[in-house]
């Protein structure tokens, strides 16, 4: 069975700062996807960034980038130049390729960006 | 393209009743997955449907069931509601199982059981 752990329940930074959210996972699978999803207060879950495990290059989407360390089973999210709209719950998630369309989520990190 | 839609958005029921939630996936998406989100347990996988067939089910009692129609719309049903069933129920769609596509989520149905 796969597990995903987010060790930071809450984080708070000032606007324009850089923040890194941590995620570790445990699996015996070799081919999988990792995701970061964002869930703003009272709004729906949206995809932030995705990483395929077979790709060595870290994924980047504008101000969002990941540090994927496959051997260490670590998948952290870096948000650069943070904005007030980045305030949300952030969930790290795992899914096996060619398996069930089933995401395994971490418990989430509540990120607050302060003006 | 319209996103994933879920109806109703809010629902209040009493213990012992049953409830049906609906999910319409993104046009062209044929795979639908359901998740339960609670403060205590977080996000947990309920089940996955593709081509009107349940492909996988999470660790939930038989009171939780679902189905998928030929147009890929999906419903989930919870019978004999318990207080612990109060949660946000999220539906997500993707093109098809095993694809490299991402799951896209709907806004959820917030169920309150009194």
PDB file of C-alpha atoms in Angstrom:
ATOM      1  CA  UNK A   1       0.000   0.000   0.000  1.00  0.00           C
ATOM      2  CA  UNK A   2       1.103   3.532  -0.685  1.00  0.00           C
ATOM      3  CA  UNK A   3       1.260   6.278   1.907  1.00  0.00           C
ATOM      4  CA  UNK A   4       1.883   9.993   1.576  1.00  0.00           C
ATOM      5  CA  UNK A   5       3.095  12.136   4.470  1.00  0.00           C
ATOM      6  CA  UNK A   6       3.071  15.901   4.757  1.00  0.00           C
ATOM      7  CA  UNK A   7       4.888  16.829   7.933  1.00  0.00           C
ATOM      8  CA  UNK A   8       3.910  20.508   8.028  1.00  0.00           C
ATOM      9  CA  UNK A   9       0.259  20.953   9.043  1.00  0.00           C
ATOM     10  CA  UNK A  10       0.474  24.742   8.752  1.00  0.00           C
ATOM     11  CA  UNK A  11       2.835  27.314   7.289  1.00  0.00           C
ATOM     12  CA  UNK A  12       2.720  31.067   7.075  1.00  0.00           C
ATOM     13  CA  UNK A  13       4.902  33.437   5.046  1.00  0.00           C
ATOM     14  CA  UNK A  14       4.903  37.032   3.902  1.00  0.00           C
ATOM     15  CA  UNK A  15       3.841  38.003   0.430  1.00  0.00           C
ATOM     16  CA  UNK A  16       6.669  37.793  -2.143  1.00  0.00           C
ATOM     17  CA  UNK A  17       8.663  35.317  -0.050  1.00  0.00           C
ATOM     18  CA  UNK A  18       9.595  31.838  -1.196  1.00  0.00           C
ATOM     19  CA  UNK A  19       8.114  28.861   0.627  1.00  0.00           C
ATOM     20  CA  UNK A  20       8.767  25.136   0.401  1.00  0.00           C
ATOM     21  CA  UNK A  21       6.204  22.487   1.318  1.00  0.00           C
ATOM     22  CA  UNK A  22       7.457  19.009   2.151  1.00  0.00           C
ATOM     23  CA  UNK A  23       6.069  15.650   1.096  1.00  0.00           C
ATOM     24  CA  UNK A  24       7.389  12.126   1.470  1.00  0.00           C
ATOM     25  CA  UNK A  25       5.802   8.949   0.218  1.00  0.00           C
ATOM     26  CA  UNK A  26       6.221   5.243   0.517  1.00  0.00           C
ATOM     27  CA  UNK A  27       5.678   2.760  -2.294  1.00  0.00           C
ATOM     28  CA  UNK A  28       7.125  -0.378  -3.813  1.00  0.00           C
ATOM     29  CA  UNK A  29       5.970   0.685  -7.266  1.00  0.00           C
ATOM     30  CA  UNK A  30       8.434   1.995  -9.815  1.00  0.00           C
ATOM     31  CA  UNK A  31       6.123   3.824 -12.200  1.00  0.00           C
ATOM     32  CA  UNK A  32       3.886   6.450 -10.718  1.00  0.00           C
ATOM     33  CA  UNK A  33       2.801  10.070 -10.784  1.00  0.00           C
ATOM     34  CA  UNK A  34       3.108  12.629  -8.053  1.00  0.00           C
ATOM     35  CA  UNK A  35       0.902  15.684  -7.809  1.00  0.00           C
ATOM     36  CA  UNK A  36       0.422  18.826  -5.827  1.00  0.00           C
ATOM     37  CA  UNK A  37      -3.165  20.001  -5.608  1.00  0.00           C
ATOM     38  CA  UNK A  38      -4.362  23.281  -4.129  1.00  0.00           C
ATOM     39  CA  UNK A  39      -7.694  23.746  -2.374  1.00  0.00           C
ATOM     40  CA  UNK A  40      -8.466  27.406  -1.608  1.00  0.00           C
ATOM     41  CA  UNK A  41     -10.948  28.146   1.184  1.00  0.00           C
ATOM     42  CA  UNK A  42     -14.437  27.082   0.096  1.00  0.00           C
ATOM     43  CA  UNK A  43     -13.255  26.522  -3.433  1.00  0.00           C
ATOM     44  CA  UNK A  44     -12.551  23.487  -5.487  1.00  0.00           C
ATOM     45  CA  UNK A  45      -9.369  21.463  -5.735  1.00  0.00           C
ATOM     46  CA  UNK A  46      -7.127  22.403  -8.627  1.00  0.00           C
ATOM     47  CA  UNK A  47      -3.932  20.877  -9.950  1.00  0.00           C
ATOM     48  CA  UNK A  48      -0.766  22.859  -9.254  1.00  0.00           C
ATOM     49  CA  UNK A  49       1.909  20.632 -10.744  1.00  0.00           C
ATOM     50  CA  UNK A  50       2.554  17.047 -11.772  1.00  0.00           C
ATOM     51  CA  UNK A  51       5.674  14.878 -11.942  1.00  0.00           C
ATOM     52  CA  UNK A  52       6.144  11.538 -13.648  1.00  0.00           C
ATOM     53  CA  UNK A  53       8.471   9.314 -11.644  1.00  0.00           C
ATOM     54  CA  UNK A  54      10.393   8.175 -14.726  1.00  0.00           C
ATOM     55  CA  UNK A  55      11.385  11.762 -15.546  1.00  0.00           C
ATOM     56  CA  UNK A  56      14.558  12.939 -13.876  1.00  0.00           C
ATOM     57  CA  UNK A  57      13.922  16.584 -14.625  1.00  0.00           C
ATOM     58  CA  UNK A  58      11.940  18.413 -11.981  1.00  0.00           C
ATOM     59  CA  UNK A  59       8.609  19.826 -13.124  1.00  0.00           C
ATOM     60  CA  UNK A  60       8.080  23.594 -13.217  1.00  0.00           C
ATOM     61  CA  UNK A  61       4.925  25.657 -13.720  1.00  0.00           C
ATOM     62  CA  UNK A  62       5.563  29.386 -13.578  1.00  0.00           C
ATOM     63  CA  UNK A  63       6.200  30.234  -9.898  1.00  0.00           C
ATOM     64  CA  UNK A  64       5.764  26.616  -8.816  1.00  0.00           C
ATOM     65  CA  UNK A  65       8.511  24.015  -8.980  1.00  0.00           C
ATOM     66  CA  UNK A  66       9.210  20.678  -7.375  1.00  0.00           C
ATOM     67  CA  UNK A  67      12.257  18.950  -5.980  1.00  0.00           C
ATOM     68  CA  UNK A  68      11.735  15.282  -6.777  1.00  0.00           C
ATOM     69  CA  UNK A  69      14.148  12.883  -5.087  1.00  0.00           C
ATOM     70  CA  UNK A  70      13.082   9.401  -6.149  1.00  0.00           C
ATOM     71  CA  UNK A  71      15.572   7.461  -4.067  1.00  0.00           C
ATOM     72  CA  UNK A  72      14.625   9.410  -0.966  1.00  0.00           C
ATOM     73  CA  UNK A  73      10.924   9.263  -1.903  1.00  0.00           C
ATOM     74  CA  UNK A  74      10.634  12.976  -1.413  1.00  0.00           C
ATOM     75  CA  UNK A  75       8.570  15.448  -3.435  1.00  0.00           C
ATOM     76  CA  UNK A  76       8.649  19.028  -2.180  1.00  0.00           C
ATOM     77  CA  UNK A  77       6.876  22.032  -3.688  1.00  0.00           C
ATOM     78  CA  UNK A  78       8.541  25.423  -3.922  1.00  0.00           C
ATOM     79  CA  UNK A  79       6.439  28.522  -4.416  1.00  0.00           C
ATOM     80  CA  UNK A  80       8.442  31.550  -5.476  1.00  0.00           C
ATOM     81  CA  UNK A  81       7.289  35.163  -5.155  1.00  0.00           C
ATOM     82  CA  UNK A  82       4.266  34.034  -3.137  1.00  0.00           C
ATOM     83  CA  UNK A  83       0.991  35.874  -3.654  1.00  0.00           C
ATOM     84  CA  UNK A  84      -2.104  36.356  -1.487  1.00  0.00           C
ATOM     85  CA  UNK A  85      -4.008  34.093  -3.875  1.00  0.00           C
ATOM     86  CA  UNK A  86      -1.682  31.233  -2.994  1.00  0.00           C
ATOM     87  CA  UNK A  87      -3.389  30.963   0.391  1.00  0.00           C
ATOM     88  CA  UNK A  88      -4.910  27.475   0.425  1.00  0.00           C
ATOM     89  CA  UNK A  89      -4.617  23.896   1.595  1.00  0.00           C
ATOM     90  CA  UNK A  90      -1.979  22.088  -0.410  1.00  0.00           C
ATOM     91  CA  UNK A  91      -2.201  18.346  -0.878  1.00  0.00           C
ATOM     92  CA  UNK A  92       0.526  16.064  -2.107  1.00  0.00           C
ATOM     93  CA  UNK A  93      -0.838  13.022  -3.935  1.00  0.00           C
ATOM     94  CA  UNK A  94       0.390   9.789  -5.517  1.00  0.00           C
ATOM     95  CA  UNK A  95      -1.014   7.586  -8.251  1.00  0.00           C
ATOM     96  CA  UNK A  96       0.314   4.409  -9.833  1.00  0.00           C
ATOM     97  CA  UNK A  97       0.660   4.541 -13.621  1.00  0.00           C
ATOM     98  CA  UNK A  98      -1.562   2.014 -15.419  1.00  0.00           C
ATOM     99  CA  UNK A  99      -3.285   1.250 -12.172  1.00  0.00           C
ATOM    100  CA  UNK A 100      -6.496   2.433 -10.602  1.00  0.00           C
ATOM    101  CA  UNK A 101      -7.480   6.039 -11.130  1.00  0.00           C
ATOM    102  CA  UNK A 102      -6.969   6.416  -7.413  1.00  0.00           C
ATOM    103  CA  UNK A 103      -5.104   9.273  -5.799  1.00  0.00           C
ATOM    104  CA  UNK A 104      -3.537   8.690  -2.399  1.00  0.00           C
ATOM    105  CA  UNK A 105      -3.376  12.003  -0.581  1.00  0.00           C
ATOM    106  CA  UNK A 106      -1.314  13.391   2.246  1.00  0.00           C
ATOM    107  CA  UNK A 107      -3.028  15.154   5.137  1.00  0.00           C
ATOM    108  CA  UNK A 108      -2.379  18.559   3.641  1.00  0.00           C
ATOM    109  CA  UNK A 109      -0.502  21.727   4.550  1.00  0.00           C
ATOM    110  CA  UNK A 110      -2.469  24.873   5.283  1.00  0.00           C
ATOM    111  CA  UNK A 111      -0.488  27.730   3.724  1.00  0.00           C
ATOM    112  CA  UNK A 112      -1.241  31.329   4.594  1.00  0.00           C
ATOM    113  CA  UNK A 113       0.303  34.201   2.672  1.00  0.00           C
ATOM    114  CA  UNK A 114       0.299  37.391   4.745  1.00  0.00           C
ATOM    115  CA  UNK A 115       0.258  40.880   3.213  1.00  0.00           C
TER     116      UNK A 115
ATOM    117  CA  UNK B   1     -14.814  23.251 -22.004  1.00  0.00           C
ATOM    118  CA  UNK B   2     -17.034  23.016 -18.949  1.00  0.00           C
ATOM    119  CA  UNK B   3     -15.465  21.564 -15.822  1.00  0.00           C
ATOM    120  CA  UNK B   4     -16.659  18.772 -13.583  1.00  0.00           C
ATOM    121  CA  UNK B   5     -20.047  19.554 -12.111  1.00  0.00           C
ATOM    122  CA  UNK B   6     -21.577  18.114  -8.973  1.00  0.00           C
ATOM    123  CA  UNK B   7     -25.118  18.382  -7.701  1.00  0.00           C
ATOM    124  CA  UNK B   8     -26.366  19.260  -5.246  1.00  0.00           C
ATOM    125  CA  UNK B   9     -23.703  21.463  -3.702  1.00  0.00           C
ATOM    126  CA  UNK B  10     -25.115  21.220  -0.205  1.00  0.00           C
ATOM    127  CA  UNK B  11     -27.295  18.623   1.445  1.00  0.00           C
ATOM    128  CA  UNK B  12     -28.673  18.149   4.945  1.00  0.00           C
ATOM    129  CA  UNK B  13     -30.045  14.767   5.933  1.00  0.00           C
ATOM    130  CA  UNK B  14     -30.907  12.962   9.153  1.00  0.00           C
ATOM    131  CA  UNK B  15     -29.530   9.682  10.405  1.00  0.00           C
ATOM    132  CA  UNK B  16     -31.025   6.654   8.743  1.00  0.00           C
ATOM    133  CA  UNK B  17     -31.935   8.413   5.515  1.00  0.00           C
ATOM    134  CA  UNK B  18     -30.294   7.763   2.192  1.00  0.00           C
ATOM    135  CA  UNK B  19     -28.762  10.213  -0.244  1.00  0.00           C
ATOM    136  CA  UNK B  20     -27.765  10.312  -3.922  1.00  0.00           C
ATOM    137  CA  UNK B  21     -25.059  12.593  -5.244  1.00  0.00           C
ATOM    138  CA  UNK B  22     -24.455  13.298  -8.917  1.00  0.00           C
ATOM    139  CA  UNK B  23     -21.325  14.034 -10.933  1.00  0.00           C
ATOM    140  CA  UNK B  24     -20.998  15.078 -14.561  1.00  0.00           C
ATOM    141  CA  UNK B  25     -17.449  14.723 -15.873  1.00  0.00           C
ATOM    142  CA  UNK B  26     -15.657  16.963 -18.317  1.00  0.00           C
ATOM    143  CA  UNK B  27     -16.862  16.334 -21.861  1.00  0.00           C
ATOM    144  CA  UNK B  28     -14.862  13.481 -23.355  1.00  0.00           C
ATOM    145  CA  UNK B  29     -13.757  12.139 -19.979  1.00  0.00           C
ATOM    146  CA  UNK B  30     -14.907   8.603 -19.338  1.00  0.00           C
ATOM    147  CA  UNK B  31     -13.314   7.801 -16.000  1.00  0.00           C
ATOM    148  CA  UNK B  32     -14.876   9.069 -12.776  1.00  0.00           C
ATOM    149  CA  UNK B  33     -13.493   8.687  -9.271  1.00  0.00           C
ATOM    150  CA  UNK B  34     -15.107   9.647  -5.972  1.00  0.00           C
ATOM    151  CA  UNK B  35     -13.423  10.802  -2.768  1.00  0.00           C
ATOM    152  CA  UNK B  36     -14.604  11.581   0.730  1.00  0.00           C
ATOM    153  CA  UNK B  37     -12.968  14.503   2.543  1.00  0.00           C
ATOM    154  CA  UNK B  38     -13.278  14.892   6.309  1.00  0.00           C
ATOM    155  CA  UNK B  39     -11.204  16.862   8.837  1.00  0.00           C
ATOM    156  CA  UNK B  40     -10.249  13.704  10.674  1.00  0.00           C
ATOM    157  CA  UNK B  41      -9.543  11.230   7.892  1.00  0.00           C
ATOM    158  CA  UNK B  42      -8.542  13.622   5.140  1.00  0.00           C
ATOM    159  CA  UNK B  43      -9.142  12.631   1.527  1.00  0.00           C
ATOM    160  CA  UNK B  44     -10.040   8.994   0.992  1.00  0.00           C
ATOM    161  CA  UNK B  45     -10.775   7.158  -2.226  1.00  0.00           C
ATOM    162  CA  UNK B  46     -14.290   5.767  -2.491  1.00  0.00           C
ATOM    163  CA  UNK B  47     -14.550   4.201  -5.949  1.00  0.00           C
ATOM    164  CA  UNK B  48     -13.687   4.500  -9.621  1.00  0.00           C
ATOM    165  CA  UNK B  49     -15.917   3.973 -12.633  1.00  0.00           C
ATOM    166  CA  UNK B  50     -15.151   3.491 -16.297  1.00  0.00           C
ATOM    167  CA  UNK B  51     -17.480   2.313 -19.057  1.00  0.00           C
ATOM    168  CA  UNK B  52     -20.327   1.889 -16.585  1.00  0.00           C
ATOM    169  CA  UNK B  53     -18.229  -0.541 -14.518  1.00  0.00           C
ATOM    170  CA  UNK B  54     -16.804  -0.111 -11.062  1.00  0.00           C
ATOM    171  CA  UNK B  55     -13.103  -0.802 -11.445  1.00  0.00           C
ATOM    172  CA  UNK B  56     -11.934  -0.197  -7.931  1.00  0.00           C
ATOM    173  CA  UNK B  57     -13.399   0.457  -4.525  1.00  0.00           C
ATOM    174  CA  UNK B  58     -11.870   1.937  -1.401  1.00  0.00           C
ATOM    175  CA  UNK B  59     -12.243   0.693   2.133  1.00  0.00           C
ATOM    176  CA  UNK B  60     -15.797   1.814   2.790  1.00  0.00           C
ATOM    177  CA  UNK B  61     -18.821  -0.175   3.978  1.00  0.00           C
ATOM    178  CA  UNK B  62     -21.410  -1.511   1.593  1.00  0.00           C
ATOM    179  CA  UNK B  63     -23.707   1.405   2.436  1.00  0.00           C
ATOM    180  CA  UNK B  64     -21.653   3.355  -0.068  1.00  0.00           C
ATOM    181  CA  UNK B  65     -22.413   2.471  -3.655  1.00  0.00           C
ATOM    182  CA  UNK B  66     -22.321   4.088  -7.031  1.00  0.00           C
ATOM    183  CA  UNK B  67     -22.938   3.690 -10.694  1.00  0.00           C
ATOM    184  CA  UNK B  68     -22.021   5.208 -14.007  1.00  0.00           C
ATOM    185  CA  UNK B  69     -24.262   5.833 -16.968  1.00  0.00           C
ATOM    186  CA  UNK B  70     -23.556   5.471 -20.666  1.00  0.00           C
ATOM    187  CA  UNK B  71     -22.914   9.218 -20.949  1.00  0.00           C
ATOM    188  CA  UNK B  72     -20.202   8.856 -18.246  1.00  0.00           C
ATOM    189  CA  UNK B  73     -22.227  10.707 -15.635  1.00  0.00           C
ATOM    190  CA  UNK B  74     -21.920   9.067 -12.255  1.00  0.00           C
ATOM    191  CA  UNK B  75     -23.951   8.883  -9.086  1.00  0.00           C
ATOM    192  CA  UNK B  76     -23.032   7.736  -5.642  1.00  0.00           C
ATOM    193  CA  UNK B  77     -25.497   6.609  -3.021  1.00  0.00           C
ATOM    194  CA  UNK B  78     -25.162   6.360   0.717  1.00  0.00           C
ATOM    195  CA  UNK B  79     -27.843   4.416   2.530  1.00  0.00           C
ATOM    196  CA  UNK B  80     -28.695   4.399   6.230  1.00  0.00           C
ATOM    197  CA  UNK B  81     -26.766   7.583   6.869  1.00  0.00           C
ATOM    198  CA  UNK B  82     -24.618   7.902   9.979  1.00  0.00           C
ATOM    199  CA  UNK B  83     -23.300  11.040  11.647  1.00  0.00           C
ATOM    200  CA  UNK B  84     -19.803  10.093  10.511  1.00  0.00           C
ATOM    201  CA  UNK B  85     -20.864  10.297   6.880  1.00  0.00           C
ATOM    202  CA  UNK B  86     -20.874  14.093   7.147  1.00  0.00           C
ATOM    203  CA  UNK B  87     -18.188  15.147   4.690  1.00  0.00           C
ATOM    204  CA  UNK B  88     -17.312  16.864   1.457  1.00  0.00           C
ATOM    205  CA  UNK B  89     -17.749  14.369  -1.373  1.00  0.00           C
ATOM    206  CA  UNK B  90     -15.537  15.097  -4.345  1.00  0.00           C
ATOM    207  CA  UNK B  91     -15.815  13.727  -7.827  1.00  0.00           C
ATOM    208  CA  UNK B  92     -12.904  13.744 -10.264  1.00  0.00           C
ATOM    209  CA  UNK B  93     -12.784  12.875 -13.939  1.00  0.00           C
ATOM    210  CA  UNK B  94     -10.042  11.862 -16.349  1.00  0.00           C
ATOM    211  CA  UNK B  95      -9.966  10.602 -19.892  1.00  0.00           C
ATOM    212  CA  UNK B  96      -9.591   6.893 -19.217  1.00  0.00           C
ATOM    213  CA  UNK B  97      -7.844   4.580 -16.756  1.00  0.00           C
ATOM    214  CA  UNK B  98      -4.114   4.272 -17.144  1.00  0.00           C
ATOM    215  CA  UNK B  99      -3.916   7.363 -19.294  1.00  0.00           C
ATOM    216  CA  UNK B 100      -1.308   9.975 -18.635  1.00  0.00           C
ATOM    217  CA  UNK B 101      -4.097  12.432 -17.990  1.00  0.00           C
ATOM    218  CA  UNK B 102      -4.696  14.175 -14.727  1.00  0.00           C
ATOM    219  CA  UNK B 103      -7.789  13.922 -12.556  1.00  0.00           C
ATOM    220  CA  UNK B 104      -9.835  17.118 -12.516  1.00  0.00           C
ATOM    221  CA  UNK B 105     -12.042  17.768  -9.539  1.00  0.00           C
ATOM    222  CA  UNK B 106     -15.533  19.144  -9.173  1.00  0.00           C
ATOM    223  CA  UNK B 107     -16.566  21.623  -6.455  1.00  0.00           C
ATOM    224  CA  UNK B 108     -17.895  18.867  -4.234  1.00  0.00           C
ATOM    225  CA  UNK B 109     -21.134  18.144  -2.420  1.00  0.00           C
ATOM    226  CA  UNK B 110     -21.118  19.002   1.256  1.00  0.00           C
ATOM    227  CA  UNK B 111     -23.259  16.497   3.124  1.00  0.00           C
ATOM    228  CA  UNK B 112     -24.336  17.176   6.677  1.00  0.00           C
ATOM    229  CA  UNK B 113     -25.983  14.365   8.633  1.00  0.00           C
ATOM    230  CA  UNK B 114     -27.953  15.423  11.713  1.00  0.00           C
TER     231      UNK B 114
END
